[in-house]
XYZ file of C-alpha atoms in Angstrom:
348
model
C -73.116 55.787 168.874
C -71.921 58.929 167.092
C -68.271 59.046 166.018
C -66.222 62.156 165.409
C -62.904 63.901 165.760
C -61.687 66.833 167.824
C -58.848 69.181 166.989
C -56.773 71.630 168.985
C -55.430 73.023 165.691
C -52.029 72.320 167.205
C -48.724 73.535 165.833
C -45.889 71.038 166.206
C -42.153 71.464 165.778
C -40.702 69.491 162.897
C -37.966 67.324 164.483
C -35.965 67.356 161.239
C -35.731 71.161 160.984
C -36.610 72.395 164.470
C -39.153 74.751 162.931
C -42.737 75.280 164.038
C -45.396 74.470 161.485
C -46.751 77.327 159.392
C -49.887 78.676 161.062
C -51.533 79.429 157.718
C -50.848 75.955 156.362
C -51.968 74.265 159.563
C -55.257 76.188 159.616
C -55.928 75.120 156.052
C -55.175 71.518 157.050
C -57.734 71.727 159.850
C -60.418 72.904 157.427
C -59.497 70.159 154.962
C -59.769 67.662 157.817
C -63.311 68.726 158.681
C -64.284 68.673 154.996
C -63.006 65.119 154.709
C -64.719 64.119 157.943
C -67.984 65.402 156.469
C -67.424 63.586 153.171
C -66.747 60.201 154.806
C -69.829 60.467 157.001
C -68.479 61.211 160.461
C -71.018 62.669 162.858
C -69.234 65.494 164.642
C -66.148 67.713 164.489
C -64.934 69.657 167.521
C -62.451 72.489 168.027
C -60.845 73.048 171.416
C -59.879 76.344 173.015
C -56.358 77.280 174.039
C -54.494 80.573 174.290
C -50.883 79.605 173.675
C -48.215 79.732 170.997
C -48.572 76.141 169.801
C -52.346 76.176 169.180
C -54.556 78.085 166.758
C -57.904 77.473 168.466
C -58.333 80.572 170.635
C -61.522 81.445 168.687
C -63.256 78.097 168.058
C -66.538 79.569 166.791
C -64.663 81.349 163.982
C -62.941 78.154 162.842
C -66.204 76.235 163.042
C -67.980 78.906 161.006
C -65.387 78.513 158.257
C -65.916 74.762 158.512
C -69.704 75.231 158.290
C -69.337 76.958 154.940
C -67.312 74.004 153.602
C -69.459 71.143 154.936
C -73.032 69.860 154.634
C -73.937 67.352 157.330
C -71.380 67.059 160.119
C -72.227 68.587 163.494
C -69.846 71.312 164.699
C -68.941 71.871 168.334
C -66.497 73.391 170.757
C -64.272 70.861 172.524
C -64.353 72.590 175.004
C -65.197 76.268 175.291
C -63.590 77.644 178.460
C -66.785 79.194 179.763
C -65.279 80.352 183.070
C -63.058 82.877 181.281
C -65.660 83.965 178.732
C -68.829 86.040 178.631
C -71.811 83.652 178.362
C -73.707 86.253 176.346
C -71.002 86.328 173.671
C -70.560 82.552 173.722
C -74.266 82.095 173.072
C -74.294 84.733 170.331
C -71.280 83.206 168.592
C -72.672 79.675 168.600
C -76.168 80.833 167.650
C -74.588 82.555 164.664
C -72.703 79.347 163.865
C -76.004 77.474 164.110
C -77.565 79.798 161.534
C -74.589 79.510 159.178
C -74.600 75.712 159.474
C -78.418 75.399 159.287
C -78.737 73.815 162.713
C -75.502 71.844 163.171
C -73.942 73.752 166.086
C -73.342 72.470 169.599
C -71.370 73.722 172.588
C -69.268 71.659 174.967
C -68.441 73.919 177.919
C -65.959 73.368 180.705
C -63.573 75.016 183.120
C -60.528 74.138 181.027
C -57.626 71.889 181.959
C -55.272 74.580 180.635
C -55.673 77.755 182.648
C -53.924 80.393 180.527
C -57.283 82.003 179.649
C -57.902 83.107 183.241
C -55.091 85.678 183.635
C -55.407 86.633 179.962
C -58.968 87.834 180.505
C -58.458 89.143 184.017
C -59.918 86.349 186.146
C -58.540 84.996 189.398
C -57.849 81.262 189.525
C -59.052 81.283 193.114
C -62.525 81.783 191.613
C -62.112 78.733 189.341
C -65.232 76.940 190.612
C -67.417 79.969 191.332
C -66.812 81.415 187.862
C -68.005 78.271 186.147
C -71.084 77.787 188.322
C -72.302 81.322 187.734
C -71.549 81.437 184.030
C -73.065 78.048 183.271
C -76.230 79.133 185.059
C -76.360 82.277 182.941
C -75.695 80.430 179.676
C -78.541 78.011 180.365
C -80.897 80.900 181.165
C -79.949 82.608 177.885
C -80.714 79.395 176.022
C -84.208 79.351 177.552
C -85.206 82.918 176.680
C -83.740 85.998 174.985
C -84.698 88.557 177.629
C -84.680 88.441 181.442
C -83.275 90.134 184.511
C -80.142 88.656 186.073
C -77.488 89.715 188.564
C -74.226 87.932 189.334
C -70.766 88.442 190.747
C -68.538 88.254 187.676
C -70.512 89.989 184.935
C -72.559 93.197 184.688
C -76.254 92.717 185.381
C -78.824 92.025 182.688
C -81.979 94.124 182.838
C -84.095 92.716 180.069
C -81.788 93.487 177.158
C -82.422 91.078 174.291
C -79.746 88.482 173.492
C -79.710 87.765 169.768
C -79.512 86.088 167.323
C -81.408 83.021 168.403
C -80.264 79.675 166.971
C -81.881 77.777 164.115
C -82.373 74.751 166.387
C -85.210 74.987 168.883
C -82.723 74.234 171.667
C -79.003 74.738 171.138
C -77.282 71.599 172.516
C -74.998 72.335 175.470
C -72.782 69.538 176.803
C -70.780 69.648 180.017
C -67.142 68.711 179.446
C -65.567 67.019 182.472
C -62.273 65.452 183.527
C -62.000 63.572 186.779
C -63.759 65.833 189.302
C -66.747 64.056 190.918
C -68.687 67.275 191.499
C -68.603 67.989 187.759
C -70.278 64.652 186.983
C -72.924 65.327 189.625
C -73.493 68.825 188.268
C -74.116 67.532 184.739
C -76.585 64.943 186.013
C -78.433 67.374 188.249
C -78.793 69.914 185.442
C -79.828 67.258 182.917
C -76.988 68.066 180.532
C -75.216 65.700 178.132
C -71.856 64.625 179.576
C -68.581 64.659 177.620
C -65.812 62.851 179.511
C -62.216 63.704 178.543
C -60.103 60.565 179.024
C -56.487 61.223 178.051
C -54.728 58.566 180.118
C -55.122 55.677 182.514
C -57.940 53.287 181.705
C -61.557 53.632 180.702
C -62.610 51.418 183.605
C -61.589 53.945 186.253
C -64.216 56.387 184.954
C -67.167 54.056 185.560
C -67.721 55.194 189.206
C -67.767 58.805 188.028
C -70.210 58.050 185.215
C -72.413 56.283 187.749
C -72.394 59.482 189.834
C -73.787 61.269 186.773
C -76.483 58.641 186.297
C -77.565 58.734 189.947
C -77.653 62.538 190.027
C -79.683 62.517 186.816
C -82.316 60.215 188.270
C -82.359 62.029 191.622
C -83.146 65.273 189.790
C -86.130 63.613 188.089
C -84.870 63.717 184.499
C -86.157 60.991 182.130
C -83.714 58.044 182.266
C -83.805 57.567 178.485
C -82.435 61.081 177.917
C -79.068 60.463 179.614
C -76.281 61.193 177.131
C -72.656 60.222 177.731
C -69.798 60.987 175.372
C -66.107 60.146 175.542
C -63.252 62.255 174.189
C -60.046 60.214 173.896
C -56.694 60.339 172.177
C -56.967 58.272 169.029
C -55.680 57.590 165.545
C -56.463 55.033 162.835
C -54.102 53.584 160.235
C -53.951 50.424 158.138
C -52.017 48.605 160.873
C -51.500 49.018 164.600
C -47.813 49.753 164.103
C -48.306 52.404 161.422
C -50.915 54.129 163.603
C -48.549 54.233 166.558
C -45.615 55.467 164.489
C -47.657 58.335 163.041
C -49.141 59.316 166.403
C -46.238 58.887 168.820
C -43.901 61.794 167.834
C -46.537 64.491 168.263
C -47.952 62.877 171.404
C -44.461 62.747 172.904
C -43.828 66.388 172.012
C -47.139 67.616 173.419
C -46.947 65.658 176.659
C -43.282 66.463 177.229
C -44.226 70.149 177.202
C -47.241 69.516 179.429
C -45.109 67.550 181.898
C -42.689 70.472 182.236
C -45.531 72.930 182.808
C -47.476 70.819 185.295
C -44.767 68.931 187.115
C -45.732 65.533 185.712
C -43.327 62.689 185.052
C -41.837 62.857 181.562
C -43.705 60.639 179.041
C -42.014 57.473 177.774
C -42.415 55.126 174.835
C -43.303 52.325 177.246
C -46.108 54.434 178.691
C -47.385 55.143 175.177
C -47.328 51.458 174.228
C -49.302 50.579 177.353
C -51.913 53.243 176.591
C -52.328 51.782 173.096
C -52.708 48.271 174.515
C -55.878 46.489 175.673
C -55.831 48.096 179.135
C -54.975 51.642 178.056
C -57.195 54.564 177.133
C -55.783 55.364 173.665
C -57.876 54.486 170.608
C -54.825 54.049 168.395
C -54.469 51.237 165.858
C -55.972 49.532 162.847
C -59.696 49.859 162.095
C -60.247 46.469 163.744
C -58.346 47.479 166.890
C -60.060 50.856 167.216
C -63.524 49.409 166.555
C -63.045 46.712 169.194
C -61.838 49.262 171.717
C -64.775 51.592 171.053
C -67.177 48.742 171.703
C -65.194 47.952 174.850
C -65.608 51.556 176.043
C -69.336 51.321 175.441
C -69.612 48.104 177.471
C -67.399 49.297 180.318
C -69.239 52.603 180.793
C -72.692 51.111 180.394
C -73.624 52.814 177.140
C -71.909 55.662 175.299
C -73.684 57.964 172.854
C -70.642 59.598 171.262
C -66.904 58.998 170.948
C -64.585 61.669 169.564
C -60.917 61.128 168.812
C -58.293 63.777 169.494
C -55.880 63.400 166.563
C -53.996 66.714 166.666
C -50.769 65.145 167.882
C -50.345 63.659 164.390
C -50.510 67.088 162.745
C -47.048 66.714 161.168
C -48.244 63.599 159.319
C -50.655 65.283 156.929
C -51.329 62.322 154.659
C -51.518 59.906 157.570
C -53.997 62.257 159.274
C -56.240 62.283 156.233
C -55.974 58.519 155.889
C -56.962 58.212 159.550
C -60.092 60.309 159.041
C -60.991 58.296 155.960
C -60.597 54.978 157.784
C -62.563 56.238 160.773
C -65.460 57.154 158.507
C -65.348 54.269 156.017
C -64.030 51.339 158.075
C -64.793 52.008 161.754
C -68.077 53.943 161.721
C -70.000 51.470 159.495
C -69.240 48.582 161.859
C -70.278 50.610 164.897
C -73.500 51.707 163.193
C -74.285 48.167 162.122
C -73.725 47.020 165.705
C -76.325 49.507 166.928
C -78.774 48.788 164.113
C -78.327 52.175 162.486
C -77.766 50.780 158.976
C -79.048 47.884 156.932
C -75.532 46.630 156.159
């Protein structure tokens, strides 16, 4: 199992002053975080994509390129790239360039986006939400296969054999399908033979097993080799020396982020009781001591029948700079070694 972290490069409001974090300082913190993640041996670092005032990740490939120049081993990915509102040609070019800069460490997780601000920003109609993604994913996969071909679609000008360059350093640039809770998305990933990244930000891990099984059945029905199935989980998570210190560092930012989301989407306002439940044995947060987080990761793996990658979304602790860095350190030095030993990946 690979272990990593994802960031939305979020800006949070300091409750003591009411001021938003400095964008320059927060961007530097993100790059320090990925450097540390690389140093402590984590496997992957992801940057999301949002187009709003409290996030700095509208251009994930640029941030990841800066990270590539400051790291040596860690894999670098979008988490996720909102492909429906982008040009697949440019997405491929940007991540191929990242792959060259990083000497073969780039990946792409693509999705439709749970936040939809990119659609009106780039002139797309939300009524085409599904059709946009289907067409653009098809085009992106064709570009990955070959640099030149003829293609005609509904949402982008035709291609008539123009070359799409540069090509990546890797023979095949990894493309994952990022999904939430839509059954057709799980089936699509299985049918296309793509690695699956499941975003689980609430509820329980158990409720995603039927959806993961849809992926597995679609994979086999399409004739893909069973051993190549790849399932990842993206979850809210944070590690500290104790369960209580992890929760205290993570809760304020989580509460702020989900209070804003609840207002935008008409959800019920988040509560401390809800947070505590999510951090408990039956909840989907990977928040706690190294022992707690390790046990829960192994639980996720058992429940979902085998997980290849788990990434923790830690951005809601962005105000706690030292706690954030301690969390990354513990994830790499205390959690990851136990997981790797469990799967026979080390001689420890």
